[in-house]
């Protein structure tokens, strides 16, 4: 009797998911396991998937800051996913919708998370396993309704998982009009975990950096993030999505309003400063701040002072390979056990 071939469904609903799940997708494909990918139309997600030649079905878009719009788009996307995805055996994602659809299809969902501030109760009842970094107290997820038996912790940050496969592009600097530069990415003010009254510090920060003669690679998150800047010879805004890891590797420093980009830079040895606008740092970010891998501040004068003393460090390539191997071994223990 021929054994049924496994199918793993990957859902990419945010740009960071592309880097995170790409090495896992490739690993299982190399094992002879079929994969199917879906995506949400949200900022650079489509562009990155196209860049890596990942075939995908596109369903849904971001609902913005409005809670009703968020719920409407989530439900609408769930319906489309349920109706259109092919049969699968496991789902791997960081997507609320994918977790819920997997439950409806009575298939196990494996969820990757490192954000204890997000409304994780939305997916808690629908997943079989939740992978989180060792730097997070598992009790923070248990309080959101995730049973302790579902939680699997690994000895690193989620960014380690894909930095393990990263090789710097020797031609990357040809796409940048500067010999040296600082990268800035604005806050995600539309995120539910950012206070409604929060304002961006990017305009004042860029103005001060220009005065100090710094070149800036500016990476807007949304179309309206362009309002924070004006045309200037010291500012470059790329027309196409850049490889975020190359950006981190070649930058003199990375200043960002979100955690993932800062953590990527920190693990690649680049001075990283988060000016996250939420009320409280994520545990993974707090862990990096405490270990002096990265900094956090929303005081532009303090940020400039940190930059003045910042130096490049050594990338954590070897540690990343160890973490990736651990995660893949844990996944294989779940997916291949039958």
Short mmCIF file of C-alpha atoms in Angstrom, two decimals:
data_model
loop_
_atom_site.label_atom_id
_atom_site.label_comp_id
_atom_site.label_asym_id
_atom_site.label_seq_id
_atom_site.Cartn_x
_atom_site.Cartn_y
_atom_site.Cartn_z
CA UNK A 1 0.00 0.00 0.00
CA UNK A 2 1.44 3.40 -1.03
CA UNK A 3 1.83 5.83 1.85
CA UNK A 4 -0.03 9.12 1.36
CA UNK A 5 2.24 12.03 0.55
CA UNK A 6 2.15 14.80 3.18
CA UNK A 7 1.11 18.37 2.39
CA UNK A 8 2.08 21.37 4.53
CA UNK A 9 0.23 24.66 4.12
CA UNK A 10 2.21 27.85 4.82
CA UNK A 11 0.36 31.16 5.23
CA UNK A 12 2.25 34.44 4.86
CA UNK A 13 0.24 37.33 6.31
CA UNK A 14 3.13 39.68 7.18
CA UNK A 15 6.51 40.48 5.56
CA UNK A 16 8.57 38.94 8.42
CA UNK A 17 6.77 35.62 7.86
CA UNK A 18 8.44 35.29 4.46
CA UNK A 19 11.96 35.14 5.89
CA UNK A 20 10.88 33.06 8.88
CA UNK A 21 9.12 30.28 6.99
CA UNK A 22 11.20 30.18 3.80
CA UNK A 23 13.93 27.90 5.25
CA UNK A 24 11.27 25.62 6.78
CA UNK A 25 9.34 25.44 3.50
CA UNK A 26 12.51 24.61 1.56
CA UNK A 27 13.59 22.02 4.12
CA UNK A 28 10.36 20.07 3.89
CA UNK A 29 10.25 20.33 0.11
CA UNK A 30 13.76 18.85 0.04
CA UNK A 31 12.36 16.02 2.19
CA UNK A 32 9.85 15.27 -0.57
CA UNK A 33 6.91 16.85 1.26
CA UNK A 34 4.48 18.95 -0.79
CA UNK A 35 3.84 22.53 0.26
CA UNK A 36 1.17 25.09 -0.57
CA UNK A 37 1.46 28.81 0.14
CA UNK A 38 -1.12 31.53 0.67
CA UNK A 39 -0.56 35.21 1.38
CA UNK A 40 -2.29 38.38 2.52
CA UNK A 41 -1.95 41.61 0.54
CA UNK A 42 -0.08 43.60 3.20
CA UNK A 43 2.84 46.00 2.63
CA UNK A 44 5.89 44.11 1.21
CA UNK A 45 4.54 40.56 1.66
CA UNK A 46 3.72 40.00 -2.02
CA UNK A 47 6.94 41.63 -3.21
CA UNK A 48 9.09 39.40 -1.02
CA UNK A 49 7.28 36.23 -2.06
CA UNK A 50 7.75 37.19 -5.69
CA UNK A 51 11.41 37.97 -5.05
CA UNK A 52 11.97 34.46 -3.67
CA UNK A 53 9.89 32.84 -6.45
CA UNK A 54 7.36 31.38 -4.03
CA UNK A 55 4.08 30.53 -5.77
CA UNK A 56 1.08 31.52 -3.68
CA UNK A 57 -2.64 32.21 -3.62
CA UNK A 58 -3.56 35.71 -2.47
CA UNK A 59 -6.42 36.19 -0.02
CA UNK A 60 -7.41 39.29 1.95
CA UNK A 61 -5.81 42.52 3.03
CA UNK A 62 -5.01 44.40 6.23
CA UNK A 63 -7.96 46.00 8.00
CA UNK A 64 -6.05 49.05 9.20
CA UNK A 65 -6.40 50.53 12.69
CA UNK A 66 -10.19 50.31 12.84
CA UNK A 67 -11.24 47.31 14.92
CA UNK A 68 -14.44 46.64 12.99
CA UNK A 69 -12.51 46.70 9.70
CA UNK A 70 -9.96 44.31 11.18
CA UNK A 71 -12.65 41.82 12.22
CA UNK A 72 -14.45 42.15 8.88
CA UNK A 73 -11.27 41.48 6.89
CA UNK A 74 -10.30 38.59 9.15
CA UNK A 75 -13.68 36.87 8.74
CA UNK A 76 -13.75 37.53 5.00
CA UNK A 77 -10.24 36.09 4.62
CA UNK A 78 -11.17 33.04 6.71
CA UNK A 79 -14.08 32.27 4.40
CA UNK A 80 -11.92 32.60 1.28
CA UNK A 81 -9.17 30.41 2.74
CA UNK A 82 -11.64 27.76 3.86
CA UNK A 83 -13.25 27.62 0.43
CA UNK A 84 -10.10 27.65 -1.68
CA UNK A 85 -7.09 26.02 -0.05
CA UNK A 86 -6.31 22.47 -1.21
CA UNK A 87 -6.27 19.53 1.20
CA UNK A 88 -3.36 19.67 3.65
CA UNK A 89 -2.06 17.71 6.62
CA UNK A 90 -0.35 20.45 8.68
CA UNK A 91 -0.37 24.23 8.73
CA UNK A 92 2.72 26.24 9.69
CA UNK A 93 2.13 29.97 10.14
CA UNK A 94 1.94 33.01 12.38
CA UNK A 95 -1.52 33.77 11.07
CA UNK A 96 -4.69 33.92 13.20
CA UNK A 97 -6.76 33.10 10.13
CA UNK A 98 -4.71 30.04 9.18
CA UNK A 99 -5.00 28.68 12.72
CA UNK A 100 -8.77 29.08 12.70
CA UNK A 101 -9.20 27.58 9.23
CA UNK A 102 -6.98 24.62 10.18
CA UNK A 103 -9.23 23.96 13.17
CA UNK A 104 -12.31 24.10 10.97
CA UNK A 105 -10.63 21.66 8.58
CA UNK A 106 -9.70 19.46 11.57
CA UNK A 107 -6.00 19.65 10.74
CA UNK A 108 -3.18 20.53 13.19
CA UNK A 109 -1.87 24.10 13.13
CA UNK A 110 1.70 24.81 14.21
CA UNK A 111 1.99 28.44 15.21
CA UNK A 112 5.18 30.52 15.58
CA UNK A 113 4.90 33.47 17.95
CA UNK A 114 7.13 35.83 19.91
CA UNK A 115 4.60 38.53 20.69
CA UNK A 116 2.89 38.20 24.06
CA UNK A 117 1.27 41.64 23.68
CA UNK A 118 -0.89 40.75 20.64
CA UNK A 119 -4.40 39.27 21.18
CA UNK A 120 -3.14 35.67 21.18
CA UNK A 121 -6.43 34.43 22.63
CA UNK A 122 -7.78 34.81 19.06
CA UNK A 123 -5.85 31.71 17.99
CA UNK A 124 -5.19 29.96 21.32
CA UNK A 125 -8.01 27.40 21.04
CA UNK A 126 -7.30 26.52 17.42
CA UNK A 127 -3.64 25.45 17.42
CA UNK A 128 -1.95 22.14 18.12
CA UNK A 129 1.47 23.59 18.96
CA UNK A 130 2.93 27.06 19.59
CA UNK A 131 6.68 27.63 19.09
CA UNK A 132 8.11 30.49 21.15
CA UNK A 133 11.66 31.62 22.05
CA UNK A 134 13.14 30.58 25.39
CA UNK A 135 13.42 34.29 26.27
CA UNK A 136 9.64 34.50 26.87
CA UNK A 137 8.01 33.34 30.09
CA UNK A 138 5.56 30.69 28.88
CA UNK A 139 3.09 31.85 31.54
CA UNK A 140 2.45 34.95 29.41
CA UNK A 141 0.99 32.68 26.72
CA UNK A 142 -0.78 30.39 29.16
CA UNK A 143 -2.75 33.39 30.49
CA UNK A 144 -4.05 33.92 26.93
CA UNK A 145 -5.60 30.47 26.98
CA UNK A 146 -2.77 28.48 25.37
CA UNK A 147 -2.41 25.22 27.27
CA UNK A 148 1.06 24.56 28.64
CA UNK A 149 1.23 21.25 26.74
CA UNK A 150 0.95 23.12 23.42
CA UNK A 151 3.95 25.38 24.05
CA UNK A 152 7.32 24.40 22.57
CA UNK A 153 10.29 26.63 23.39
CA UNK A 154 13.57 26.80 21.48
CA UNK A 155 16.92 28.22 22.56
CA UNK A 156 17.14 31.40 20.53
CA UNK A 157 15.21 34.15 18.78
CA UNK A 158 12.96 33.51 15.79
CA UNK A 159 15.33 35.60 13.67
CA UNK A 160 18.06 33.00 14.28
CA UNK A 161 15.98 30.49 12.31
CA UNK A 162 16.45 32.24 8.97
CA UNK A 163 19.71 34.11 9.54
CA UNK A 164 21.23 30.61 9.53
CA UNK A 165 20.73 30.49 5.74
CA UNK A 166 21.70 34.08 5.04
CA UNK A 167 24.64 34.93 2.80
CA UNK A 168 25.36 38.65 2.28
CA UNK A 169 24.86 39.79 -1.30
CA UNK A 170 28.26 41.14 -2.42
CA UNK A 171 26.51 43.38 -4.96
CA UNK A 172 23.99 44.89 -2.55
CA UNK A 173 25.76 48.23 -2.16
CA UNK A 174 25.42 48.83 -5.90
CA UNK A 175 21.70 49.42 -5.27
CA UNK A 176 22.38 52.12 -2.66
CA UNK A 177 23.56 55.63 -3.68
CA UNK A 178 25.72 56.00 -0.55
CA UNK A 179 29.03 54.53 0.61
CA UNK A 180 27.65 54.36 4.13
CA UNK A 181 24.18 54.85 5.55
CA UNK A 182 21.78 54.48 8.47
CA UNK A 183 18.49 52.68 7.87
CA UNK A 184 15.23 54.04 9.29
CA UNK A 185 11.85 52.28 9.29
CA UNK A 186 8.87 54.05 10.88
CA UNK A 187 6.64 52.82 13.68
CA UNK A 188 3.63 50.66 12.91
CA UNK A 189 1.09 53.16 14.20
CA UNK A 190 -1.77 51.12 12.71
CA UNK A 191 -1.00 48.11 14.90
CA UNK A 192 -3.55 47.28 17.59
CA UNK A 193 -0.85 47.18 20.29
CA UNK A 194 0.22 50.80 19.64
CA UNK A 195 -1.77 53.49 21.52
CA UNK A 196 -4.12 55.52 19.32
CA UNK A 197 -2.50 58.78 20.44
CA UNK A 198 1.03 57.69 19.51
CA UNK A 199 2.91 59.94 17.09
CA UNK A 200 5.97 59.21 14.99
CA UNK A 201 9.37 60.55 16.02
CA UNK A 202 10.71 59.90 12.51
CA UNK A 203 10.44 63.49 11.13
CA UNK A 204 12.45 65.00 14.01
CA UNK A 205 14.89 62.10 14.00
CA UNK A 206 15.60 62.40 10.28
CA UNK A 207 15.98 66.16 10.51
CA UNK A 208 18.61 65.81 13.21
CA UNK A 209 20.46 63.04 11.35
CA UNK A 210 20.62 65.20 8.21
CA UNK A 211 22.08 68.06 10.22
CA UNK A 212 24.75 65.67 11.46
CA UNK A 213 25.57 64.67 7.87
CA UNK A 214 24.23 61.12 8.00
CA UNK A 215 22.97 59.36 4.86
CA UNK A 216 19.60 57.67 5.34
CA UNK A 217 18.04 54.63 3.71
CA UNK A 218 14.35 55.18 4.42
CA UNK A 219 11.98 52.21 4.31
CA UNK A 220 8.33 53.32 4.57
CA UNK A 221 5.92 50.77 5.98
CA UNK A 222 2.78 52.27 4.45
CA UNK A 223 2.24 54.68 1.56
CA UNK A 224 1.40 57.50 3.97
CA UNK A 225 4.77 57.06 5.74
CA UNK A 226 6.20 59.20 2.93
CA UNK A 227 4.73 62.23 4.70
CA UNK A 228 7.50 61.96 7.31
CA UNK A 229 10.21 62.88 4.83
CA UNK A 230 11.00 65.43 2.15
CA UNK A 231 13.16 65.06 -0.93
CA UNK A 232 16.81 65.37 0.11
CA UNK A 233 20.16 64.24 -1.27
CA UNK A 234 20.90 62.45 2.01
CA UNK A 235 17.68 60.39 1.89
CA UNK A 236 17.13 57.40 -0.39
CA UNK A 237 13.79 55.57 -0.71
CA UNK A 238 14.04 52.37 -2.82
CA UNK A 239 11.39 51.71 -5.45
CA UNK A 240 11.37 47.95 -4.88
CA UNK A 241 11.56 45.80 -1.72
CA UNK A 242 15.13 45.20 -0.60
CA UNK A 243 16.42 42.10 1.14
CA UNK A 244 15.97 43.13 4.77
CA UNK A 245 18.92 41.07 5.96
CA UNK A 246 21.22 42.72 3.42
CA UNK A 247 19.93 46.08 4.63
CA UNK A 248 20.75 45.14 8.21
CA UNK A 249 24.14 43.66 7.35
CA UNK A 250 25.39 46.63 5.33
CA UNK A 251 23.87 49.47 7.40
CA UNK A 252 26.00 51.43 9.83
CA UNK A 253 22.98 51.19 12.16
CA UNK A 254 19.30 50.27 11.99
CA UNK A 255 16.68 52.47 13.64
CA UNK A 256 13.18 51.03 13.57
CA UNK A 257 9.79 51.41 15.17
CA UNK A 258 9.25 47.63 15.29
CA UNK A 259 11.10 44.75 16.85
CA UNK A 260 11.82 42.25 14.08
CA UNK A 261 14.02 44.57 12.04
CA UNK A 262 15.98 45.62 15.13
CA UNK A 263 16.50 42.01 16.22
CA UNK A 264 17.69 41.03 12.74
CA UNK A 265 20.24 43.84 12.78
CA UNK A 266 21.38 42.99 16.30
CA UNK A 267 21.99 39.33 15.45
CA UNK A 268 23.92 40.42 12.34
CA UNK A 269 26.21 42.56 14.49
CA UNK A 270 24.79 45.93 13.38
CA UNK A 271 23.97 48.57 16.00
CA UNK A 272 20.19 48.38 16.45
CA UNK A 273 17.89 50.92 18.07
CA UNK A 274 14.18 50.30 18.50
CA UNK A 275 11.88 53.28 18.97
CA UNK A 276 8.83 51.04 19.36
CA UNK A 277 5.79 53.14 20.28
CA UNK A 278 3.89 50.56 22.34
CA UNK A 279 3.41 50.83 26.07
CA UNK A 280 5.69 47.89 26.84
CA UNK A 281 8.52 46.16 24.99
CA UNK A 282 8.06 42.56 23.97
CA UNK A 283 9.94 40.06 26.11
CA UNK A 284 12.27 39.21 23.22
CA UNK A 285 13.16 42.88 22.77
CA UNK A 286 13.57 43.42 26.51
CA UNK A 287 15.86 40.40 26.57
CA UNK A 288 18.05 41.92 23.84
CA UNK A 289 18.12 45.31 25.57
CA UNK A 290 19.17 43.71 28.87
CA UNK A 291 21.91 41.72 27.13
CA UNK A 292 23.03 44.90 25.30
CA UNK A 293 22.41 43.39 21.89
CA UNK A 294 20.13 46.33 21.05
CA UNK A 295 18.85 49.62 22.46
CA UNK A 296 15.42 51.14 22.93
CA UNK A 297 14.60 54.83 23.14
CA UNK A 298 12.07 57.35 21.82
CA UNK A 299 14.26 60.30 22.82
CA UNK A 300 15.92 61.50 19.62
CA UNK A 301 18.86 63.11 21.47
CA UNK A 302 19.51 59.84 23.29
CA UNK A 303 19.31 57.94 19.99
CA UNK A 304 21.91 60.26 18.44
CA UNK A 305 24.16 59.79 21.47
CA UNK A 306 23.90 56.00 21.12
CA UNK A 307 24.74 56.25 17.41
CA UNK A 308 27.80 58.37 18.12
CA UNK A 309 29.29 55.53 20.18
CA UNK A 310 27.95 52.55 18.21
CA UNK A 311 30.27 50.00 16.60
CA UNK A 312 29.68 46.97 14.41
CA UNK A 313 29.90 43.55 16.03
CA UNK A 314 30.21 39.93 14.88
CA UNK A 315 27.19 38.28 13.21
CA UNK A 316 25.70 35.27 15.04
CA UNK A 317 25.84 32.89 12.07
CA UNK A 318 26.99 29.81 13.99
CA UNK A 319 24.44 30.26 16.77
CA UNK A 320 21.76 30.73 14.12
CA UNK A 321 22.60 27.37 12.54
CA UNK A 322 22.28 25.70 15.95
CA UNK A 323 18.86 27.29 16.58
CA UNK A 324 17.56 26.44 13.10
CA UNK A 325 18.61 22.81 13.48
CA UNK A 326 16.85 22.62 16.86
CA UNK A 327 13.60 24.04 15.45
CA UNK A 328 13.62 21.78 12.39
CA UNK A 329 14.27 18.73 14.57
CA UNK A 330 11.32 19.67 16.78
CA UNK A 331 9.08 20.16 13.72
CA UNK A 332 10.13 16.85 12.20
CA UNK A 333 9.26 15.15 15.47
CA UNK A 334 5.70 16.42 15.02
CA UNK A 335 5.20 16.15 11.26
CA UNK A 336 7.16 13.00 10.44
CA UNK A 337 6.31 10.92 13.50
CA UNK A 338 3.66 9.00 11.58
#
